[in-house]
Amino acid sequence: MADVIKPDEVDHRDEGLPLVDDRSKWTRKEVLVVASITLIKTADSIEMYLPGVITQSVACQAKLSKLAENFLGISFFVSLAISTLFFGLIANKWGTRRMLLISQYTSIIFNCYLCHPYLIMSH
C-alpha cells in the first residue's frame, strides 16, 4: 500500500521561496538567444513580405494586368514549394551543408543580377 503523508509531516520551510530566481540582470547567453530569435523572426517576416513587393514591381515594369500579376505571385509560391521538395531530396543525397552553401551563393548571385539595374539607375 502507498504511504500516506499526514499534514503535520509535510515540510513547509520552502513555501515562501519563488520557483525561479528573481534576477534583474540578463546573462550573456540569454541576451544572445533573444537577439538571435529577434533576427530570425525579422528575416522570416521580410522573406514573406518580399514576394508581394517583387511581383508588384515586376508587374508594374512589364505593364501586366492585375490577373497576370496574381498568376505571377501564384507561380512564385508554387515554384518555391516544388523547389523545396527537390532540394530536400538533393540534400539527402549531397548533404545539407553543401545545399545550404549552394542556396546561399545562388541567392547572392541572383539578387545581385536582379538589383543591378536599380544600382546603375541610382548613380
PDB file of N, CA and C in Angstrom, residues 20-122:
ATOM      1  N   VAL A  20      11.456  30.515  -9.365  1.00  0.00           N
ATOM      2  CA  VAL A  20      12.516  30.998 -10.246  1.00  0.00           C
ATOM      3  C   VAL A  20      13.241  32.130  -9.533  1.00  0.00           C
ATOM      4  N   ASP A  21      14.554  32.164  -9.678  1.00  0.00           N
ATOM      5  CA  ASP A  21      15.311  33.261  -9.085  1.00  0.00           C
ATOM      6  C   ASP A  21      14.918  34.575  -9.745  1.00  0.00           C
ATOM      7  N   ASP A  22      14.711  35.590  -8.944  1.00  0.00           N
ATOM      8  CA  ASP A  22      14.371  36.907  -9.473  1.00  0.00           C
ATOM      9  C   ASP A  22      15.669  37.676  -9.695  1.00  0.00           C
ATOM     10  N   ARG A  23      16.104  37.721 -10.972  1.00  0.00           N
ATOM     11  CA  ARG A  23      17.335  38.430 -11.299  1.00  0.00           C
ATOM     12  C   ARG A  23      16.987  39.663 -12.106  1.00  0.00           C
ATOM     13  N   SER A  24      17.649  40.730 -11.830  1.00  0.00           N
ATOM     14  CA  SER A  24      17.390  41.949 -12.582  1.00  0.00           C
ATOM     15  C   SER A  24      18.276  42.045 -13.821  1.00  0.00           C
ATOM     16  N   LYS A  25      19.355  41.280 -13.863  1.00  0.00           N
ATOM     17  CA  LYS A  25      20.289  41.351 -14.974  1.00  0.00           C
ATOM     18  C   LYS A  25      20.230  40.071 -15.799  1.00  0.00           C
ATOM     19  N   TRP A  26      20.231  40.214 -17.130  1.00  0.00           N
ATOM     20  CA  TRP A  26      20.225  39.055 -18.009  1.00  0.00           C
ATOM     21  C   TRP A  26      21.648  38.560 -18.187  1.00  0.00           C
ATOM     22  N   THR A  27      21.771  37.256 -18.391  1.00  0.00           N
ATOM     23  CA  THR A  27      23.085  36.696 -18.688  1.00  0.00           C
ATOM     24  C   THR A  27      23.404  36.927 -20.161  1.00  0.00           C
ATOM     25  N   ARG A  28      24.656  36.750 -20.504  1.00  0.00           N
ATOM     26  CA  ARG A  28      25.080  36.946 -21.908  1.00  0.00           C
ATOM     27  C   ARG A  28      24.378  35.946 -22.824  1.00  0.00           C
ATOM     28  N   LYS A  29      24.205  34.713 -22.352  1.00  0.00           N
ATOM     29  CA  LYS A  29      23.541  33.691 -23.153  1.00  0.00           C
ATOM     30  C   LYS A  29      22.082  34.062 -23.418  1.00  0.00           C
ATOM     31  N   GLU A  30      21.395  34.595 -22.419  1.00  0.00           N
ATOM     32  CA  GLU A  30      20.003  34.995 -22.603  1.00  0.00           C
ATOM     33  C   GLU A  30      19.878  36.134 -23.601  1.00  0.00           C
ATOM     34  N   VAL A  31      20.804  37.094 -23.544  1.00  0.00           N
ATOM     35  CA  VAL A  31      20.785  38.211 -24.495  1.00  0.00           C
ATOM     36  C   VAL A  31      21.032  37.703 -25.909  1.00  0.00           C
ATOM     37  N   LEU A  32      21.979  36.782 -26.081  1.00  0.00           N
ATOM     38  CA  LEU A  32      22.253  36.220 -27.415  1.00  0.00           C
ATOM     39  C   LEU A  32      21.066  35.432 -27.945  1.00  0.00           C
ATOM     40  N   VAL A  33      20.385  34.688 -27.084  1.00  0.00           N
ATOM     41  CA  VAL A  33      19.217  33.915 -27.517  1.00  0.00           C
ATOM     42  C   VAL A  33      18.103  34.856 -27.967  1.00  0.00           C
ATOM     43  N   VAL A  34      17.826  35.891 -27.192  1.00  0.00           N
ATOM     44  CA  VAL A  34      16.775  36.845 -27.551  1.00  0.00           C
ATOM     45  C   VAL A  34      17.137  37.585 -28.843  1.00  0.00           C
ATOM     46  N   ALA A  35      18.403  37.991 -28.985  1.00  0.00           N
ATOM     47  CA  ALA A  35      18.834  38.680 -30.201  1.00  0.00           C
ATOM     48  C   ALA A  35      18.729  37.755 -31.415  1.00  0.00           C
ATOM     49  N   SER A  36      19.107  36.500 -31.258  1.00  0.00           N
ATOM     50  CA  SER A  36      19.018  35.539 -32.369  1.00  0.00           C
ATOM     51  C   SER A  36      17.576  35.309 -32.781  1.00  0.00           C
ATOM     52  N   ILE A  37      16.707  35.127 -31.822  1.00  0.00           N
ATOM     53  CA  ILE A  37      15.290  34.904 -32.132  1.00  0.00           C
ATOM     54  C   ILE A  37      14.696  36.132 -32.810  1.00  0.00           C
ATOM     55  N   THR A  38      15.070  37.323 -32.366  1.00  0.00           N
ATOM     56  CA  THR A  38      14.569  38.548 -32.984  1.00  0.00           C
ATOM     57  C   THR A  38      15.034  38.663 -34.431  1.00  0.00           C
ATOM     58  N   LEU A  39      16.297  38.372 -34.687  1.00  0.00           N
ATOM     59  CA  LEU A  39      16.795  38.419 -36.066  1.00  0.00           C
ATOM     60  C   LEU A  39      16.115  37.380 -36.949  1.00  0.00           C
ATOM     61  N   ILE A  40      15.917  36.185 -36.412  1.00  0.00           N
ATOM     62  CA  ILE A  40      15.273  35.129 -37.193  1.00  0.00           C
ATOM     63  C   ILE A  40      13.848  35.525 -37.549  1.00  0.00           C
ATOM     64  N   LYS A  41      13.107  36.032 -36.588  1.00  0.00           N
ATOM     65  CA  LYS A  41      11.715  36.429 -36.846  1.00  0.00           C
ATOM     66  C   LYS A  41      11.639  37.611 -37.801  1.00  0.00           C
ATOM     67  N   THR A  42      12.575  38.548 -37.696  1.00  0.00           N
ATOM     68  CA  THR A  42      12.592  39.685 -38.609  1.00  0.00           C
ATOM     69  C   THR A  42      12.889  39.227 -40.030  1.00  0.00           C
ATOM     70  N   ALA A  43      13.885  38.362 -40.180  1.00  0.00           N
ATOM     71  CA  ALA A  43      14.219  37.849 -41.512  1.00  0.00           C
ATOM     72  C   ALA A  43      13.069  37.035 -42.082  1.00  0.00           C
ATOM     73  N   ASP A  44      12.394  36.280 -41.254  1.00  0.00           N
ATOM     74  CA  ASP A  44      11.267  35.479 -41.717  1.00  0.00           C
ATOM     75  C   ASP A  44      10.135  36.374 -42.203  1.00  0.00           C
ATOM     76  N   SER A  45       9.861  37.448 -41.489  1.00  0.00           N
ATOM     77  CA  SER A  45       8.785  38.340 -41.919  1.00  0.00           C
ATOM     78  C   SER A  45       9.156  39.067 -43.206  1.00  0.00           C
ATOM     79  N   ILE A  46      10.423  39.451 -43.347  1.00  0.00           N
ATOM     80  CA  ILE A  46      10.860  40.100 -44.585  1.00  0.00           C
ATOM     81  C   ILE A  46      10.765  39.120 -45.750  1.00  0.00           C
ATOM     82  N   GLU A  47      11.144  37.882 -45.494  1.00  0.00           N
ATOM     83  CA  GLU A  47      11.088  36.863 -46.547  1.00  0.00           C
ATOM     84  C   GLU A  47       9.661  36.650 -47.048  1.00  0.00           C
ATOM     85  N   MET A  48       8.700  36.729 -46.161  1.00  0.00           N
ATOM     86  CA  MET A  48       7.310  36.547 -46.582  1.00  0.00           C
ATOM     87  C   MET A  48       6.740  37.816 -47.217  1.00  0.00           C
ATOM     88  N   TYR A  49       7.318  38.963 -46.924  1.00  0.00           N
ATOM     89  CA  TYR A  49       6.832  40.232 -47.459  1.00  0.00           C
ATOM     90  C   TYR A  49       7.380  40.505 -48.860  1.00  0.00           C
ATOM     91  N   LEU A  50       8.613  40.108 -49.111  1.00  0.00           N
ATOM     92  CA  LEU A  50       9.274  40.440 -50.371  1.00  0.00           C
ATOM     93  C   LEU A  50       8.599  39.900 -51.630  1.00  0.00           C
ATOM     94  N   PRO A  51       8.103  38.659 -51.652  1.00  0.00           N
ATOM     95  CA  PRO A  51       7.473  38.199 -52.895  1.00  0.00           C
ATOM     96  C   PRO A  51       6.329  39.086 -53.372  1.00  0.00           C
ATOM     97  N   GLY A  52       5.558  39.629 -52.462  1.00  0.00           N
ATOM     98  CA  GLY A  52       4.486  40.532 -52.866  1.00  0.00           C
ATOM     99  C   GLY A  52       5.017  41.812 -53.476  1.00  0.00           C
ATOM    100  N   VAL A  53       6.079  42.341 -52.917  1.00  0.00           N
ATOM    101  CA  VAL A  53       6.676  43.564 -53.442  1.00  0.00           C
ATOM    102  C   VAL A  53       7.337  43.302 -54.788  1.00  0.00           C
ATOM    103  N   ILE A  54       8.022  42.177 -54.894  1.00  0.00           N
ATOM    104  CA  ILE A  54       8.712  41.847 -56.145  1.00  0.00           C
ATOM    105  C   ILE A  54       7.715  41.630 -57.274  1.00  0.00           C
ATOM    106  N   THR A  55       6.629  40.896 -57.002  1.00  0.00           N
ATOM    107  CA  THR A  55       5.645  40.661 -58.068  1.00  0.00           C
ATOM    108  C   THR A  55       4.975  41.971 -58.484  1.00  0.00           C
ATOM    109  N   GLN A  56       4.721  42.871 -57.540  1.00  0.00           N
ATOM    110  CA  GLN A  56       4.140  44.162 -57.908  1.00  0.00           C
ATOM    111  C   GLN A  56       5.112  44.990 -58.747  1.00  0.00           C
ATOM    112  N   SER A  57       6.388  44.947 -58.385  1.00  0.00           N
ATOM    113  CA  SER A  57       7.390  45.702 -59.134  1.00  0.00           C
ATOM    114  C   SER A  57       7.539  45.160 -60.551  1.00  0.00           C
ATOM    115  N   VAL A  58       7.604  43.835 -60.670  1.00  0.00           N
ATOM    116  CA  VAL A  58       7.727  43.221 -61.999  1.00  0.00           C
ATOM    117  C   VAL A  58       6.492  43.502 -62.833  1.00  0.00           C
ATOM    118  N   ALA A  59       5.312  43.398 -62.226  1.00  0.00           N
ATOM    119  CA  ALA A  59       4.073  43.654 -62.960  1.00  0.00           C
ATOM    120  C   ALA A  59       3.993  45.112 -63.409  1.00  0.00           C
ATOM    121  N   CYS A  60       4.487  46.026 -62.596  1.00  0.00           N
ATOM    122  CA  CYS A  60       4.464  47.442 -62.959  1.00  0.00           C
ATOM    123  C   CYS A  60       5.423  47.723 -64.111  1.00  0.00           C
ATOM    124  N   GLN A  61       6.632  47.152 -64.029  1.00  0.00           N
ATOM    125  CA  GLN A  61       7.612  47.392 -65.080  1.00  0.00           C
ATOM    126  C   GLN A  61       7.236  46.715 -66.388  1.00  0.00           C
ATOM    127  N   ALA A  62       6.610  45.540 -66.299  1.00  0.00           N
ATOM    128  CA  ALA A  62       6.210  44.816 -67.510  1.00  0.00           C
ATOM    129  C   ALA A  62       4.822  45.217 -67.990  1.00  0.00           C
ATOM    130  N   LYS A  63       4.172  46.128 -67.245  1.00  0.00           N
ATOM    131  CA  LYS A  63       2.815  46.596 -67.582  1.00  0.00           C
ATOM    132  C   LYS A  63       1.843  45.424 -67.705  1.00  0.00           C
ATOM    133  N   LEU A  64       1.843  44.568 -66.676  1.00  0.00           N
ATOM    134  CA  LEU A  64       0.948  43.417 -66.643  1.00  0.00           C
ATOM    135  C   LEU A  64      -0.385  43.802 -66.031  1.00  0.00           C
ATOM    136  N   SER A  65      -1.425  43.049 -66.397  1.00  0.00           N
ATOM    137  CA  SER A  65      -2.734  43.278 -65.789  1.00  0.00           C
ATOM    138  C   SER A  65      -2.735  42.715 -64.367  1.00  0.00           C
ATOM    139  N   LYS A  66      -3.786  43.034 -63.620  1.00  0.00           N
ATOM    140  CA  LYS A  66      -3.888  42.523 -62.248  1.00  0.00           C
ATOM    141  C   LYS A  66      -3.974  41.002 -62.240  1.00  0.00           C
ATOM    142  N   LEU A  67      -4.648  40.425 -63.223  1.00  0.00           N
ATOM    143  CA  LEU A  67      -4.764  38.967 -63.303  1.00  0.00           C
ATOM    144  C   LEU A  67      -3.392  38.334 -63.553  1.00  0.00           C
ATOM    145  N   ALA A  68      -2.625  38.905 -64.467  1.00  0.00           N
ATOM    146  CA  ALA A  68      -1.285  38.385 -64.740  1.00  0.00           C
ATOM    147  C   ALA A  68      -0.370  38.561 -63.524  1.00  0.00           C
ATOM    148  N   GLU A  69      -0.546  39.664 -62.812  1.00  0.00           N
ATOM    149  CA  GLU A  69       0.244  39.881 -61.592  1.00  0.00           C
ATOM    150  C   GLU A  69      -0.078  38.817 -60.545  1.00  0.00           C
ATOM    151  N   ASN A  70      -1.357  38.466 -60.411  1.00  0.00           N
ATOM    152  CA  ASN A  70      -1.746  37.418 -59.460  1.00  0.00           C
ATOM    153  C   ASN A  70      -1.180  36.066 -59.865  1.00  0.00           C
ATOM    154  N   PHE A  71      -1.222  35.755 -61.156  1.00  0.00           N
ATOM    155  CA  PHE A  71      -0.631  34.492 -61.619  1.00  0.00           C
ATOM    156  C   PHE A  71       0.877  34.468 -61.404  1.00  0.00           C
ATOM    157  N   LEU A  72       1.509  35.614 -61.506  1.00  0.00           N
ATOM    158  CA  LEU A  72       2.940  35.715 -61.238  1.00  0.00           C
ATOM    159  C   LEU A  72       3.230  35.368 -59.777  1.00  0.00           C
ATOM    160  N   GLY A  73       2.424  35.883 -58.863  1.00  0.00           N
ATOM    161  CA  GLY A  73       2.585  35.556 -57.448  1.00  0.00           C
ATOM    162  C   GLY A  73       2.327  34.087 -57.157  1.00  0.00           C
ATOM    163  N   ILE A  74       1.284  33.540 -57.776  1.00  0.00           N
ATOM    164  CA  ILE A  74       0.971  32.117 -57.587  1.00  0.00           C
ATOM    165  C   ILE A  74       2.096  31.244 -58.125  1.00  0.00           C
ATOM    166  N   SER A  75       2.607  31.589 -59.307  1.00  0.00           N
ATOM    167  CA  SER A  75       3.691  30.783 -59.881  1.00  0.00           C
ATOM    168  C   SER A  75       4.946  30.860 -59.016  1.00  0.00           C
ATOM    169  N   PHE A  76       5.165  32.011 -58.368  1.00  0.00           N
ATOM    170  CA  PHE A  76       6.313  32.134 -57.473  1.00  0.00           C
ATOM    171  C   PHE A  76       6.190  31.157 -56.310  1.00  0.00           C
ATOM    172  N   PHE A  77       5.036  31.145 -55.664  1.00  0.00           N
ATOM    173  CA  PHE A  77       4.875  30.280 -54.498  1.00  0.00           C
ATOM    174  C   PHE A  77       4.817  28.804 -54.872  1.00  0.00           C
ATOM    175  N   VAL A  78       4.247  28.474 -56.024  1.00  0.00           N
ATOM    176  CA  VAL A  78       4.236  27.076 -56.480  1.00  0.00           C
ATOM    177  C   VAL A  78       5.657  26.618 -56.795  1.00  0.00           C
ATOM    178  N   SER A  79       6.430  27.451 -57.472  1.00  0.00           N
ATOM    179  CA  SER A  79       7.819  27.067 -57.766  1.00  0.00           C
ATOM    180  C   SER A  79       8.646  26.981 -56.489  1.00  0.00           C
ATOM    181  N   LEU A  80       8.333  27.809 -55.503  1.00  0.00           N
ATOM    182  CA  LEU A  80       9.019  27.729 -54.216  1.00  0.00           C
ATOM    183  C   LEU A  80       8.714  26.405 -53.520  1.00  0.00           C
ATOM    184  N   ALA A  81       7.458  25.966 -53.575  1.00  0.00           N
ATOM    185  CA  ALA A  81       7.082  24.688 -52.957  1.00  0.00           C
ATOM    186  C   ALA A  81       7.729  23.509 -53.676  1.00  0.00           C
ATOM    187  N   ILE A  82       7.741  23.546 -55.003  1.00  0.00           N
ATOM    188  CA  ILE A  82       8.352  22.450 -55.768  1.00  0.00           C
ATOM    189  C   ILE A  82       9.855  22.402 -55.528  1.00  0.00           C
ATOM    190  N   SER A  83      10.501  23.568 -55.507  1.00  0.00           N
ATOM    191  CA  SER A  83      11.948  23.573 -55.278  1.00  0.00           C
ATOM    192  C   SER A  83      12.291  23.092 -53.874  1.00  0.00           C
ATOM    193  N   THR A  84      11.414  23.349 -52.907  1.00  0.00           N
ATOM    194  CA  THR A  84      11.645  22.842 -51.553  1.00  0.00           C
ATOM    195  C   THR A  84      11.644  21.324 -51.538  1.00  0.00           C
ATOM    196  N   LEU A  85      10.730  20.725 -52.276  1.00  0.00           N
ATOM    197  CA  LEU A  85      10.696  19.255 -52.359  1.00  0.00           C
ATOM    198  C   LEU A  85      11.965  18.707 -53.009  1.00  0.00           C
ATOM    199  N   PHE A  86      12.387  19.317 -54.121  1.00  0.00           N
ATOM    200  CA  PHE A  86      13.572  18.827 -54.810  1.00  0.00           C
ATOM    201  C   PHE A  86      14.838  19.063 -54.006  1.00  0.00           C
ATOM    202  N   PHE A  87      14.944  20.227 -53.367  1.00  0.00           N
ATOM    203  CA  PHE A  87      16.134  20.493 -52.562  1.00  0.00           C
ATOM    204  C   PHE A  87      16.228  19.547 -51.376  1.00  0.00           C
ATOM    205  N   GLY A  88      15.086  19.139 -50.831  1.00  0.00           N
ATOM    206  CA  GLY A  88      15.110  18.157 -49.746  1.00  0.00           C
ATOM    207  C   GLY A  88      15.661  16.824 -50.211  1.00  0.00           C
ATOM    208  N   LEU A  89      15.244  16.381 -51.383  1.00  0.00           N
ATOM    209  CA  LEU A  89      15.749  15.113 -51.921  1.00  0.00           C
ATOM    210  C   LEU A  89      17.236  15.209 -52.268  1.00  0.00           C
ATOM    211  N   ILE A  90      17.624  16.334 -52.873  1.00  0.00           N
ATOM    212  CA  ILE A  90      19.028  16.515 -53.238  1.00  0.00           C
ATOM    213  C   ILE A  90      19.898  16.648 -51.990  1.00  0.00           C
ATOM    214  N   ALA A  91      19.376  17.322 -50.959  1.00  0.00           N
ATOM    215  CA  ALA A  91      20.142  17.490 -49.720  1.00  0.00           C
ATOM    216  C   ALA A  91      20.387  16.148 -49.039  1.00  0.00           C
ATOM    217  N   ASN A  92      19.436  15.239 -49.146  1.00  0.00           N
ATOM    218  CA  ASN A  92      19.662  13.905 -48.585  1.00  0.00           C
ATOM    219  C   ASN A  92      20.795  13.192 -49.300  1.00  0.00           C
ATOM    220  N   LYS A  93      20.946  13.463 -50.593  1.00  0.00           N
ATOM    221  CA  LYS A  93      21.985  12.802 -51.379  1.00  0.00           C
ATOM    222  C   LYS A  93      23.341  13.493 -51.239  1.00  0.00           C
ATOM    223  N   TRP A  94      23.361  14.832 -51.339  1.00  0.00           N
ATOM    224  CA  TRP A  94      24.620  15.572 -51.347  1.00  0.00           C
ATOM    225  C   TRP A  94      25.045  16.069 -49.967  1.00  0.00           C
ATOM    226  N   GLY A  95      24.108  16.185 -49.056  1.00  0.00           N
ATOM    227  CA  GLY A  95      24.413  16.726 -47.731  1.00  0.00           C
ATOM    228  C   GLY A  95      23.821  18.111 -47.559  1.00  0.00           C
ATOM    229  N   THR A  96      23.378  18.404 -46.351  1.00  0.00           N
ATOM    230  CA  THR A  96      22.694  19.682 -46.117  1.00  0.00           C
ATOM    231  C   THR A  96      23.652  20.869 -46.166  1.00  0.00           C
ATOM    232  N   ARG A  97      24.885  20.678 -45.718  1.00  0.00           N
ATOM    233  CA  ARG A  97      25.837  21.799 -45.721  1.00  0.00           C
ATOM    234  C   ARG A  97      26.106  22.278 -47.137  1.00  0.00           C
ATOM    235  N   ARG A  98      26.335  21.361 -48.033  1.00  0.00           N
ATOM    236  CA  ARG A  98      26.590  21.730 -49.435  1.00  0.00           C
ATOM    237  C   ARG A  98      25.368  22.425 -50.042  1.00  0.00           C
ATOM    238  N   MET A  99      24.177  21.927 -49.737  1.00  0.00           N
ATOM    239  CA  MET A  99      22.977  22.531 -50.300  1.00  0.00           C
ATOM    240  C   MET A  99      22.733  23.932 -49.726  1.00  0.00           C
ATOM    241  N   LEU A 100      23.037  24.131 -48.443  1.00  0.00           N
ATOM    242  CA  LEU A 100      22.893  25.470 -47.869  1.00  0.00           C
ATOM    243  C   LEU A 100      23.862  26.451 -48.519  1.00  0.00           C
ATOM    244  N   LEU A 101      25.087  26.005 -48.768  1.00  0.00           N
ATOM    245  CA  LEU A 101      26.058  26.881 -49.431  1.00  0.00           C
ATOM    246  C   LEU A 101      25.639  27.190 -50.862  1.00  0.00           C
ATOM    247  N   ILE A 102      25.182  26.178 -51.588  1.00  0.00           N
ATOM    248  CA  ILE A 102      24.711  26.398 -52.962  1.00  0.00           C
ATOM    249  C   ILE A 102      23.535  27.370 -52.968  1.00  0.00           C
ATOM    250  N   SER A 103      22.597  27.172 -52.049  1.00  0.00           N
ATOM    251  CA  SER A 103      21.431  28.050 -51.957  1.00  0.00           C
ATOM    252  C   SER A 103      21.844  29.479 -51.627  1.00  0.00           C
ATOM    253  N   GLN A 104      22.772  29.633 -50.707  1.00  0.00           N
ATOM    254  CA  GLN A 104      23.221  30.964 -50.321  1.00  0.00           C
ATOM    255  C   GLN A 104      23.913  31.674 -51.481  1.00  0.00           C
ATOM    256  N   TYR A 105      24.817  30.989 -52.157  1.00  0.00           N
ATOM    257  CA  TYR A 105      25.557  31.629 -53.247  1.00  0.00           C
ATOM    258  C   TYR A 105      24.674  31.921 -54.456  1.00  0.00           C
ATOM    259  N   THR A 106      23.753  31.031 -54.785  1.00  0.00           N
ATOM    260  CA  THR A 106      22.846  31.330 -55.894  1.00  0.00           C
ATOM    261  C   THR A 106      21.932  32.492 -55.539  1.00  0.00           C
ATOM    262  N   SER A 107      21.512  32.582 -54.286  1.00  0.00           N
ATOM    263  CA  SER A 107      20.688  33.714 -53.867  1.00  0.00           C
ATOM    264  C   SER A 107      21.454  35.023 -53.996  1.00  0.00           C
ATOM    265  N   ILE A 108      22.705  35.028 -53.598  1.00  0.00           N
ATOM    266  CA  ILE A 108      23.528  36.241 -53.708  1.00  0.00           C
ATOM    267  C   ILE A 108      23.702  36.628 -55.174  1.00  0.00           C
ATOM    268  N   ILE A 109      23.995  35.648 -56.026  1.00  0.00           N
ATOM    269  CA  ILE A 109      24.209  35.931 -57.451  1.00  0.00           C
ATOM    270  C   ILE A 109      22.945  36.465 -58.098  1.00  0.00           C
ATOM    271  N   PHE A 110      21.806  35.805 -57.868  1.00  0.00           N
ATOM    272  CA  PHE A 110      20.564  36.250 -58.496  1.00  0.00           C
ATOM    273  C   PHE A 110      20.103  37.595 -57.942  1.00  0.00           C
ATOM    274  N   ASN A 111      20.311  37.848 -56.649  1.00  0.00           N
ATOM    275  CA  ASN A 111      19.938  39.143 -56.096  1.00  0.00           C
ATOM    276  C   ASN A 111      20.796  40.256 -56.680  1.00  0.00           C
ATOM    277  N   CYS A 112      22.077  39.995 -56.847  1.00  0.00           N
ATOM    278  CA  CYS A 112      22.942  40.997 -57.487  1.00  0.00           C
ATOM    279  C   CYS A 112      22.529  41.228 -58.936  1.00  0.00           C
ATOM    280  N   TYR A 113      22.169  40.163 -59.626  1.00  0.00           N
ATOM    281  CA  TYR A 113      21.732  40.288 -61.020  1.00  0.00           C
ATOM    282  C   TYR A 113      20.426  41.072 -61.107  1.00  0.00           C
ATOM    283  N   LEU A 114      19.480  40.779 -60.210  1.00  0.00           N
ATOM    284  CA  LEU A 114      18.186  41.454 -60.258  1.00  0.00           C
ATOM    285  C   LEU A 114      18.284  42.909 -59.799  1.00  0.00           C
ATOM    286  N   CYS A 115      19.176  43.191 -58.866  1.00  0.00           N
ATOM    287  CA  CYS A 115      19.314  44.559 -58.355  1.00  0.00           C
ATOM    288  C   CYS A 115      20.248  45.411 -59.196  1.00  0.00           C
ATOM    289  N   HIS A 116      20.954  44.817 -60.133  1.00  0.00           N
ATOM    290  CA  HIS A 116      21.933  45.546 -60.945  1.00  0.00           C
ATOM    291  C   HIS A 116      21.326  46.755 -61.650  1.00  0.00           C
ATOM    292  N   PRO A 117      20.166  46.641 -62.317  1.00  0.00           N
ATOM    293  CA  PRO A 117      19.610  47.839 -62.981  1.00  0.00           C
ATOM    294  C   PRO A 117      19.286  48.946 -61.991  1.00  0.00           C
ATOM    295  N   TYR A 118      18.835  48.600 -60.792  1.00  0.00           N
ATOM    296  CA  TYR A 118      18.491  49.611 -59.799  1.00  0.00           C
ATOM    297  C   TYR A 118      19.756  50.304 -59.279  1.00  0.00           C
ATOM    298  N   LEU A 119      20.842  49.546 -59.171  1.00  0.00           N
ATOM    299  CA  LEU A 119      22.096  50.133 -58.709  1.00  0.00           C
ATOM    300  C   LEU A 119      22.661  51.100 -59.739  1.00  0.00           C
ATOM    301  N   ILE A 120      22.508  50.763 -61.029  1.00  0.00           N
ATOM    302  CA  ILE A 120      23.008  51.639 -62.088  1.00  0.00           C
ATOM    303  C   ILE A 120      22.175  52.917 -62.132  1.00  0.00           C
ATOM    304  N   MET A 121      20.830  52.784 -61.990  1.00  0.00           N
ATOM    305  CA  MET A 121      19.953  53.955 -62.073  1.00  0.00           C
ATOM    306  C   MET A 121      20.155  54.897 -60.893  1.00  0.00           C
ATOM    307  N   SER A 122      20.617  54.378 -59.745  1.00  0.00           N
ATOM    308  CA  SER A 122      20.765  55.232 -58.575  1.00  0.00           C
ATOM    309  C   SER A 122      21.992  56.148 -58.670  1.00  0.00           C
TER     310      SER A 122
END
